[in-house]
Tab-separated table of C-alpha atoms in Angstrom:
chain	number	residue	atom	x	y	z
A	1	MET	CA	-36.248	18.794	-21.342
A	2	ALA	CA	-33.548	16.605	-22.941
A	3	LEU	CA	-32.711	13.370	-21.214
A	4	ALA	CA	-29.547	13.514	-19.055
A	5	PRO	CA	-26.358	12.369	-20.764
A	6	ILE	CA	-24.804	9.182	-19.403
A	7	LEU	CA	-21.057	8.719	-18.951
A	8	LEU	CA	-19.674	5.244	-18.295
A	9	LEU	CA	-16.972	4.954	-15.667
A	10	ASP	CA	-14.549	2.056	-15.375
A	11	GLY	CA	-14.744	-0.659	-12.694
A	12	GLY	CA	-12.893	-1.775	-9.571
A	13	LEU	CA	-9.196	-1.497	-10.391
A	14	GLY	CA	-7.809	-3.181	-7.296
A	15	THR	CA	-10.009	-6.252	-7.471
A	16	THR	CA	-9.527	-6.503	-11.258
A	17	LEU	CA	-5.757	-6.554	-10.791
A	18	LYS	CA	-6.119	-9.339	-8.270
A	19	ASP	CA	-8.859	-11.389	-10.040
A	20	ASP	CA	-7.906	-10.949	-13.680
A	21	PHE	CA	-4.167	-10.177	-13.629
A	22	ASP	CA	-3.083	-12.137	-10.534
A	23	ALA	CA	-1.466	-9.070	-9.020
A	24	ALA	CA	-0.721	-9.024	-5.273
A	25	ASP	CA	-3.085	-6.932	-3.169
A	26	ASP	CA	-1.385	-7.215	0.184
A	27	HIS	CA	0.238	-3.775	0.147
A	28	PRO	CA	-1.220	-0.750	1.929
A	29	LEU	CA	-1.032	1.209	-1.338
A	30	TRP	CA	-3.141	-1.408	-3.173
A	31	SER	CA	-3.173	-0.691	-6.907
A	32	SER	CA	-0.994	2.405	-6.454
A	33	HIS	CA	1.892	0.129	-5.482
A	34	LEU	CA	2.035	-1.154	-9.056
A	35	LEU	CA	3.031	2.324	-10.158
A	36	LEU	CA	6.323	1.343	-8.607
A	37	SER	CA	6.443	-2.437	-8.776
A	38	ASP	CA	4.640	-3.421	-11.990
A	39	PRO	CA	3.457	-0.518	-14.120
A	40	GLY	CA	3.033	-2.738	-17.173
A	41	THR	CA	0.369	-4.857	-15.533
A	42	LEU	CA	-1.353	-1.758	-14.206
A	43	GLN	CA	-1.403	-0.269	-17.712
A	44	ARG	CA	-2.905	-3.462	-19.157
A	45	ALA	CA	-5.659	-3.464	-16.542
A	46	GLN	CA	-6.656	0.119	-17.192
A	47	THR	CA	-6.471	-0.377	-20.941
A	48	ALA	CA	-8.843	-3.305	-20.597
A	49	PHE	CA	-11.469	-0.967	-19.114
A	50	ALA	CA	-11.023	1.549	-21.907
A	51	ARG	CA	-11.401	-1.171	-24.509
A	52	ALA	CA	-14.539	-2.318	-22.713
A	53	GLY	CA	-16.088	1.026	-23.519
A	54	ALA	CA	-15.549	3.223	-20.493
A	55	ASP	CA	-15.879	6.935	-21.124
A	56	VAL	CA	-13.908	7.838	-18.024
A	57	ILE	CA	-10.796	6.130	-16.648
A	58	LEU	CA	-9.972	6.732	-12.992
A	59	SER	CA	-6.302	7.092	-12.118
A	60	ALA	CA	-4.594	4.517	-9.904
A	61	THR	CA	-4.269	6.950	-7.010
A	62	TYR	CA	-7.184	5.997	-4.786
A	63	GLN	CA	-4.945	4.965	-1.869
A	64	ALA	CA	-1.850	6.872	-2.905
A	65	SER	CA	-0.435	9.105	-0.194
A	66	PHE	CA	2.870	10.453	1.016
A	67	GLU	CA	2.508	8.335	4.139
A	68	GLY	CA	1.906	5.175	2.134
A	69	PHE	CA	4.927	5.665	-0.099
A	70	ALA	CA	7.064	6.552	2.925
A	71	ARG	CA	6.224	3.067	4.295
A	72	THR	CA	7.127	1.431	0.956
A	73	SER	CA	10.414	-0.418	0.618
A	74	THR	CA	12.093	-0.466	-2.775
A	75	SER	CA	14.662	-3.133	-1.929
A	76	SER	CA	12.744	-6.011	-3.559
A	77	LEU	CA	12.188	-4.126	-6.838
A	78	SER	CA	15.781	-4.122	-8.087
A	79	SER	CA	18.052	-6.977	-7.163
A	80	SER	CA	20.994	-5.354	-8.958
A	81	SER	CA	21.050	-2.410	-6.526
A	82	SER	CA	19.755	-4.037	-3.339
A	83	SER	CA	23.230	-4.243	-1.827
A	84	SER	CA	24.067	-0.566	-2.312
A	85	SER	CA	23.935	1.926	0.474
A	86	THR	CA	21.368	3.911	-1.480
A	87	SER	CA	19.031	0.975	-1.653
A	88	ALA	CA	19.540	0.188	2.008
A	89	HIS	CA	18.609	3.792	2.827
A	90	ALA	CA	15.506	3.572	0.647
A	91	GLU	CA	14.481	0.359	2.407
A	92	ALA	CA	14.821	1.984	5.779
A	93	GLN	CA	13.240	5.275	4.854
A	94	GLY	CA	10.817	4.401	2.068
A	95	LEU	CA	10.123	6.874	-0.682
A	96	GLY	CA	10.454	10.604	-0.103
A	97	ARG	CA	7.903	13.214	-1.085
A	98	GLU	CA	9.476	14.065	-4.426
A	99	GLU	CA	9.642	10.441	-5.509
A	100	ALA	CA	6.114	9.785	-4.238
A	101	ALA	CA	4.733	12.816	-6.055
A	102	THR	CA	6.379	11.729	-9.336
A	103	LEU	CA	4.828	8.287	-9.036
A	104	MET	CA	1.377	9.710	-8.253
A	105	ARG	CA	1.559	11.981	-11.300
A	106	SER	CA	2.616	9.033	-13.437
A	107	ALA	CA	-0.783	7.424	-12.687
A	108	VAL	CA	-2.471	10.255	-14.596
A	109	ASP	CA	-0.212	9.695	-17.586
A	110	MET	CA	-1.070	5.974	-17.456
A	111	ALA	CA	-4.824	6.699	-17.408
A	112	VAL	CA	-4.386	9.030	-20.404
A	113	ARG	CA	-2.648	6.274	-22.372
A	114	ALA	CA	-5.393	3.815	-21.448
A	115	GLY	CA	-8.049	6.287	-22.615
A	116	GLU	CA	-6.300	6.677	-25.944
A	117	GLU	CA	-6.550	2.927	-26.471
A	118	ARG	CA	-10.306	3.278	-26.563
A	119	GLY	CA	-9.963	5.785	-29.376
A	120	ASP	CA	-7.587	3.472	-31.248
A	121	ARG	CA	-10.022	0.602	-30.962
A	122	GLU	CA	-13.032	2.642	-32.081
A	123	SER	CA	-11.045	4.065	-34.963
A	124	ARG	CA	-10.265	0.582	-36.187
A	125	GLU	CA	-13.937	-0.463	-35.788
A	126	GLY	CA	-15.246	2.696	-37.486
A	127	LYS	CA	-16.960	3.951	-34.339
A	128	GLY	CA	-14.888	7.045	-33.671
A	129	ASP	CA	-15.779	10.646	-34.284
A	130	ASP	CA	-14.946	12.556	-37.473
A	131	GLU	CA	-11.244	12.346	-36.627
A	132	GLY	CA	-11.474	8.693	-35.753
A	133	ARG	CA	-10.709	9.447	-32.096
A	134	ASN	CA	-13.174	8.953	-29.227
A	135	VAL	CA	-10.840	8.721	-26.277
A	136	ALA	CA	-11.838	8.152	-22.692
A	137	VAL	CA	-11.085	11.071	-20.355
A	138	VAL	CA	-9.329	10.926	-17.007
A	139	ALA	CA	-10.752	11.301	-13.517
A	140	LEU	CA	-8.218	11.845	-10.741
A	141	SER	CA	-9.099	9.280	-8.117
A	142	LEU	CA	-8.662	10.494	-4.541
A	143	GLY	CA	-9.902	8.195	-1.832
A	144	ALA	CA	-10.827	9.062	1.725
A	145	TYR	CA	-8.095	9.558	4.313
A	146	GLY	CA	-9.206	6.293	5.826
A	147	ALA	CA	-8.244	4.464	2.652
A	148	THR	CA	-4.571	5.279	3.376
A	149	MET	CA	-4.667	3.984	6.963
A	150	VAL	CA	-3.426	0.534	7.964
A	151	PRO	CA	-5.768	-1.229	8.210
A	152	SER	CA	-7.963	0.912	5.955
A	153	GLN	CA	-10.824	2.726	7.698
A	154	GLU	CA	-12.937	4.266	4.930
A	155	TYR	CA	-15.724	1.770	5.686
A	156	SER	CA	-15.733	2.706	9.384
A	157	GLY	CA	-14.608	6.316	9.530
A	158	ARG	CA	-12.548	5.569	12.645
A	159	TYR	CA	-9.721	7.998	12.004
A	160	ASP	CA	-6.745	8.870	14.147
A	161	ALA	CA	-6.779	11.950	16.382
A	162	GLY	CA	-4.798	14.035	13.882
A	163	HIS	CA	-7.379	13.570	11.092
A	164	ARG	CA	-10.844	13.979	12.537
A	165	SER	CA	-11.894	17.597	12.129
A	166	ALA	CA	-12.803	19.221	8.834
A	167	GLY	CA	-9.764	21.481	9.094
A	168	GLN	CA	-7.352	18.625	9.690
A	169	LEU	CA	-8.755	16.654	6.807
A	170	ARG	CA	-8.815	19.703	4.514
A	171	ASP	CA	-5.103	20.211	5.069
A	172	TRP	CA	-4.359	16.522	4.377
A	173	HIS	CA	-6.434	16.424	1.167
A	174	LEU	CA	-5.038	19.747	-0.033
A	175	ASP	CA	-1.467	18.548	0.426
A	176	ARG	CA	-2.141	15.511	-1.799
A	177	LEU	CA	-4.240	17.507	-4.299
A	178	ARG	CA	-1.385	19.941	-4.847
A	179	VAL	CA	0.754	17.038	-6.145
A	180	PHE	CA	-1.363	17.314	-9.274
A	181	THR	CA	-2.406	20.978	-9.394
A	182	THR	CA	1.120	22.275	-9.172
A	183	HIS	CA	2.198	20.298	-12.261
A	184	ALA	CA	0.675	22.016	-15.265
A	185	ALA	CA	0.816	19.102	-17.746
A	186	THR	CA	-0.662	16.694	-15.262
A	187	TRP	CA	-3.502	19.049	-14.292
A	188	ARG	CA	-4.345	19.722	-17.924
A	189	ALA	CA	-4.731	15.980	-18.486
A	190	VAL	CA	-7.385	15.706	-15.713
A	191	SER	CA	-11.042	16.181	-16.692
A	192	TYR	CA	-12.633	15.287	-13.356
A	193	VAL	CA	-11.509	14.955	-9.739
A	194	ALA	CA	-13.185	12.078	-7.851
A	195	PHE	CA	-13.308	12.208	-4.072
A	196	GLU	CA	-14.389	8.709	-3.270
A	197	THR	CA	-15.702	6.481	-0.471
A	198	LEU	CA	-16.052	9.319	2.040
A	199	PRO	CA	-17.429	8.075	5.362
A	200	LEU	CA	-17.664	11.326	7.364
A	201	LEU	CA	-19.571	14.589	7.116
A	202	ALA	CA	-16.384	16.379	8.176
A	203	GLU	CA	-14.500	14.884	5.262
A	204	ILE	CA	-17.165	16.000	2.786
A	205	GLU	CA	-16.663	19.548	3.950
A	206	ALA	CA	-12.922	19.058	3.892
A	207	VAL	CA	-12.647	18.046	0.234
A	208	ARG	CA	-14.892	20.928	-0.805
A	209	ALA	CA	-12.612	23.308	1.067
A	210	ALA	CA	-9.505	21.712	-0.435
A	211	MET	CA	-10.919	22.131	-3.955
A	212	HIS	CA	-11.798	25.745	-3.247
A	213	LEU	CA	-8.244	26.514	-2.184
A	214	ALA	CA	-6.546	24.461	-4.896
A	215	CYS	CA	-8.667	25.794	-7.747
A	216	GLY	CA	-8.102	29.325	-6.585
A	217	GLU	CA	-4.552	28.770	-7.711
A	218	VAL	CA	-5.094	26.898	-10.991
A	219	GLU	CA	-7.702	26.075	-13.624
A	220	ASP	CA	-10.967	24.920	-12.125
A	221	LYS	CA	-12.008	21.296	-12.640
A	222	ARG	CA	-15.306	19.479	-12.280
A	223	PHE	CA	-15.286	17.232	-9.245
A	224	TRP	CA	-17.555	14.739	-7.649
A	225	ILE	CA	-18.116	13.513	-4.108
A	226	SER	CA	-19.205	9.912	-3.562
A	227	CYS	CA	-19.899	8.389	-0.176
A	228	VAL	CA	-19.866	4.801	1.050
A	229	PHE	CA	-22.940	3.166	2.652
A	230	ALA	CA	-21.602	0.036	4.271
A	231	GLY	CA	-23.604	-2.675	5.949
A	232	GLU	CA	-27.404	-2.679	6.033
A	233	GLN	CA	-28.060	0.913	7.109
A	234	ARG	CA	-28.897	3.782	4.765
A	235	ALA	CA	-26.457	6.067	6.517
A	236	LEU	CA	-22.815	7.052	6.408
A	237	PRO	CA	-20.407	5.084	8.612
A	238	ASP	CA	-20.407	8.074	11.042
A	239	GLY	CA	-24.189	7.618	11.392
A	240	SER	CA	-25.208	10.634	9.322
A	241	ALA	CA	-28.394	10.373	7.283
A	242	VAL	CA	-28.380	10.841	3.530
A	243	ARG	CA	-30.106	14.242	3.848
A	244	ASP	CA	-27.244	15.451	6.058
A	245	ALA	CA	-24.654	14.101	3.613
A	246	VAL	CA	-26.358	15.845	0.684
A	247	ARG	CA	-26.531	19.107	2.571
A	248	ALA	CA	-22.801	18.794	3.347
A	249	MET	CA	-22.179	18.114	-0.372
A	250	LEU	CA	-24.239	20.945	-1.801
A	251	GLY	CA	-25.024	23.461	0.929
A	252	THR	CA	-23.797	27.017	0.306
A	253	LYS	CA	-20.968	28.052	2.551
A	254	ALA	CA	-18.075	30.454	2.103
A	255	GLY	CA	-14.806	28.734	1.271
A	256	LEU	CA	-16.399	25.599	-0.174
A	257	ALA	CA	-16.383	24.619	-3.807
A	258	THR	CA	-19.587	23.144	-5.263
A	259	PRO	CA	-19.284	19.623	-6.766
A	260	TYR	CA	-20.432	18.864	-10.301
A	261	ALA	CA	-21.770	15.478	-9.193
A	262	ILE	CA	-22.721	13.716	-5.953
A	263	GLY	CA	-23.553	10.112	-5.196
A	264	LEU	CA	-22.186	6.847	-3.927
A	265	ASN	CA	-19.613	4.138	-4.545
A	266	CYS	CA	-18.347	0.982	-2.860
A	267	THR	CA	-21.909	0.151	-1.850
A	268	ALA	CA	-23.994	-2.929	-2.544
A	269	VAL	CA	-26.072	-2.554	-5.729
A	270	ALA	CA	-29.154	-3.937	-3.894
A	271	LYS	CA	-29.124	-0.778	-1.714
A	272	VAL	CA	-28.864	1.746	-4.489
A	273	THR	CA	-32.579	2.144	-5.308
A	274	ASP	CA	-33.563	3.016	-1.731
A	275	LEU	CA	-30.535	5.280	-1.273
A	276	LEU	CA	-31.442	7.123	-4.461
A	277	VAL	CA	-34.878	7.885	-3.045
A	278	ASP	CA	-33.147	9.498	-0.065
A	279	PHE	CA	-30.712	11.432	-2.278
A	280	GLU	CA	-33.473	12.746	-4.510
A	281	ARG	CA	-35.620	13.829	-1.621
A	282	ALA	CA	-32.700	15.646	-0.067
A	283	VAL	CA	-31.699	17.493	-3.263
A	284	ALA	CA	-35.335	18.391	-4.010
A	285	SER	CA	-35.672	19.850	-0.525
A	286	LEU	CA	-32.611	22.070	-1.054
A	287	VAL	CA	-33.789	23.156	-4.533
A	288	ASP	CA	-37.341	23.942	-3.243
A	289	ALA	CA	-35.873	25.981	-0.450
A	290	GLY	CA	-33.738	27.952	-2.854
A	291	GLU	CA	-30.505	26.796	-1.214
A	292	VAL	CA	-29.464	25.006	-4.382
A	293	HIS	CA	-30.317	26.523	-7.760
A	294	ALA	CA	-29.956	23.514	-10.024
A	295	TRP	CA	-29.736	19.753	-9.778
A	296	PRO	CA	-26.176	18.419	-9.957
A	297	ALA	CA	-25.070	15.335	-11.876
A	298	LEU	CA	-25.420	11.949	-10.186
A	299	VAL	CA	-22.536	9.488	-9.823
A	300	LEU	CA	-23.171	5.832	-9.093
A	301	TYR	CA	-20.569	3.065	-9.002
A	302	PRO	CA	-21.666	0.283	-6.680
A	303	ASP	CA	-19.811	-2.933	-5.883
A	304	GLY	CA	-20.212	-6.067	-7.932
A	305	THR	CA	-20.229	-8.209	-4.791
A	306	ASP	CA	-22.886	-10.777	-4.014
A	307	GLY	CA	-22.567	-11.585	-0.362
A	308	GLU	CA	-18.773	-10.975	-0.104
A	309	VAL	CA	-17.548	-8.494	2.505
A	310	TYR	CA	-13.980	-7.093	2.572
A	311	ASN	CA	-12.127	-7.708	5.829
A	312	THR	CA	-9.788	-4.742	6.233
A	313	SER	CA	-7.623	-6.617	8.778
A	314	THR	CA	-7.010	-9.747	6.730
A	315	ARG	CA	-7.323	-7.881	3.372
A	316	MET	CA	-9.470	-10.748	2.131
A	317	TRP	CA	-12.953	-10.930	0.606
A	318	GLU	CA	-15.065	-13.143	2.885
A	319	ARG	CA	-18.428	-14.534	1.917
A	320	THR	CA	-21.326	-14.046	4.298
A	321	ASP	CA	-24.485	-16.204	4.449
A	322	GLY	CA	-26.150	-15.885	1.087
A	323	GLY	CA	-26.079	-13.191	-1.517
A	324	THR	CA	-28.365	-10.251	-2.111
A	325	ARG	CA	-28.495	-10.176	-5.882
A	326	SER	CA	-31.579	-11.330	-7.699
A	327	ALA	CA	-31.090	-14.711	-9.266
A	328	GLU	CA	-32.798	-13.446	-12.342
A	329	GLN	CA	-30.683	-10.312	-12.883
A	330	SER	CA	-26.983	-9.776	-13.385
A	331	TRP	CA	-25.145	-6.859	-11.836
A	332	ASP	CA	-25.177	-4.862	-15.118
A	333	GLN	CA	-28.921	-5.505	-15.596
A	334	GLN	CA	-29.735	-4.314	-12.079
A	335	LEU	CA	-27.649	-1.178	-12.451
A	336	PHE	CA	-28.869	-0.433	-15.938
A	337	ASN	CA	-32.513	-0.627	-14.711
A	338	ILE	CA	-31.693	1.850	-11.967
A	339	VAL	CA	-30.058	4.227	-14.411
A	340	ARG	CA	-32.923	3.993	-16.891
A	341	ARG	CA	-35.574	4.686	-14.290
A	342	THR	CA	-33.566	7.512	-12.782
A	343	ARG	CA	-32.977	9.142	-16.111
A	344	GLU	CA	-36.680	9.055	-16.967
A	345	LYS	CA	-37.396	11.246	-13.913
A	346	GLU	CA	-35.493	14.108	-15.604
A	347	LEU	CA	-34.025	15.412	-12.373
A	348	TRP	CA	-30.232	14.982	-12.512
A	349	SER	CA	-28.224	17.022	-15.013
A	350	ALA	CA	-26.128	13.987	-16.004
A	351	ILE	CA	-25.516	10.458	-14.786
A	352	LEU	CA	-22.036	8.996	-14.314
A	353	VAL	CA	-22.231	5.215	-13.772
A	354	GLY	CA	-19.743	2.419	-13.427
A	355	GLY	CA	-18.492	-0.187	-10.997
A	356	CYS	CA	-16.460	-0.422	-7.845
A	357	CYS	CA	-15.044	-3.504	-6.066
A	358	LYS	CA	-15.482	-6.856	-7.856
A	359	THR	CA	-16.472	-5.257	-11.166
A	360	GLY	CA	-14.079	-5.919	-14.036
A	361	PRO	CA	-13.899	-5.127	-17.763
A	362	ARG	CA	-16.515	-7.773	-18.581
A	363	HIS	CA	-19.023	-6.007	-16.321
A	364	ILE	CA	-18.266	-2.608	-17.888
A	365	ARG	CA	-18.539	-4.104	-21.380
A	366	ALA	CA	-21.962	-5.555	-20.534
A	367	LEU	CA	-23.150	-2.264	-19.010
A	368	ARG	CA	-21.856	-0.371	-22.071
A	369	ALA	CA	-23.961	-2.615	-24.370
A	370	ARG	CA	-27.105	-1.902	-22.338
A	371	ILE	CA	-26.504	1.863	-22.113
A	372	ASP	CA	-25.979	2.054	-25.877
A	373	THR	CA	-29.581	0.844	-26.355
A	374	LEU	CA	-30.949	4.061	-24.737
A	375	SER	CA	-31.898	7.045	-26.843
A	376	VAL	CA	-29.695	10.080	-26.604
């Protein structure tokens, strides 16, 4: 059996914008706000990941939502028009659905341009394919519903009453997903759809249902589901065990699309090894029982934090007592060791690996160098 291919994802866009580009992160839309306020800086940040060697660039849409743009004032973005009645209306009302949808789709175009920069660099360095182009592809980033709440609740799963059931969450995700599926050029530019940082079993079912409905209307796309494992427990924020999360991700049920990849993100790297044991046991159990016919791909993009915890109320990273990272190993070394050992087991059909919060282009460049030492 051939060893699983490895695709390198980019890193944490929001924290990179703050740490490396001095961009404000005090808006509920986070990095998506720069689609409106500072697209040039956003483009530079994503291009930096492509030039660091990422194979996949995630769009700046993780926290994008109609609700978030509706709460967004445009008055401070154009001093020349701030006194007009149109601007005053925009300030009071925020952005409407059509304007919000256009901005969300522009994030895909931006990720495409960033990916092309990787091809340009490799062509100059003689590392491209026969045509001199080895571009990074685009993953449409779609965060949990909780990521759009104020304060954000994807780490807790404490959702409002209108977004708790699988049906309610399906409808919400489908509404946002159709921003992209109903625009042919945008949908063609997407290679993967990433449902990220999901804290609830109900939301796992919801995104599978949304993909089933959306892709019944347009070209099918590979998608992944990654969950968050906050704190010290090896469980979802709603208390569900990994085996239950995996069953929700892969179990056969009418009306649910099957993901190409499953895994985790926005989780401390020190927890990944133990969580992977749980994931592999759960998938093996489903395969042995005949409920799943083949192993999916694995997606891993843990945080680069070392003792810092994000406070959703203050929107600040706060350091706790001590770090968890080995003094002898960097983040990229730890993650590379996990990937290498996992690949040698010859279980997963592919491995997608990258970084989440507090991982920037330098982390991805270092991980790229290590991955390139592995045999194909």
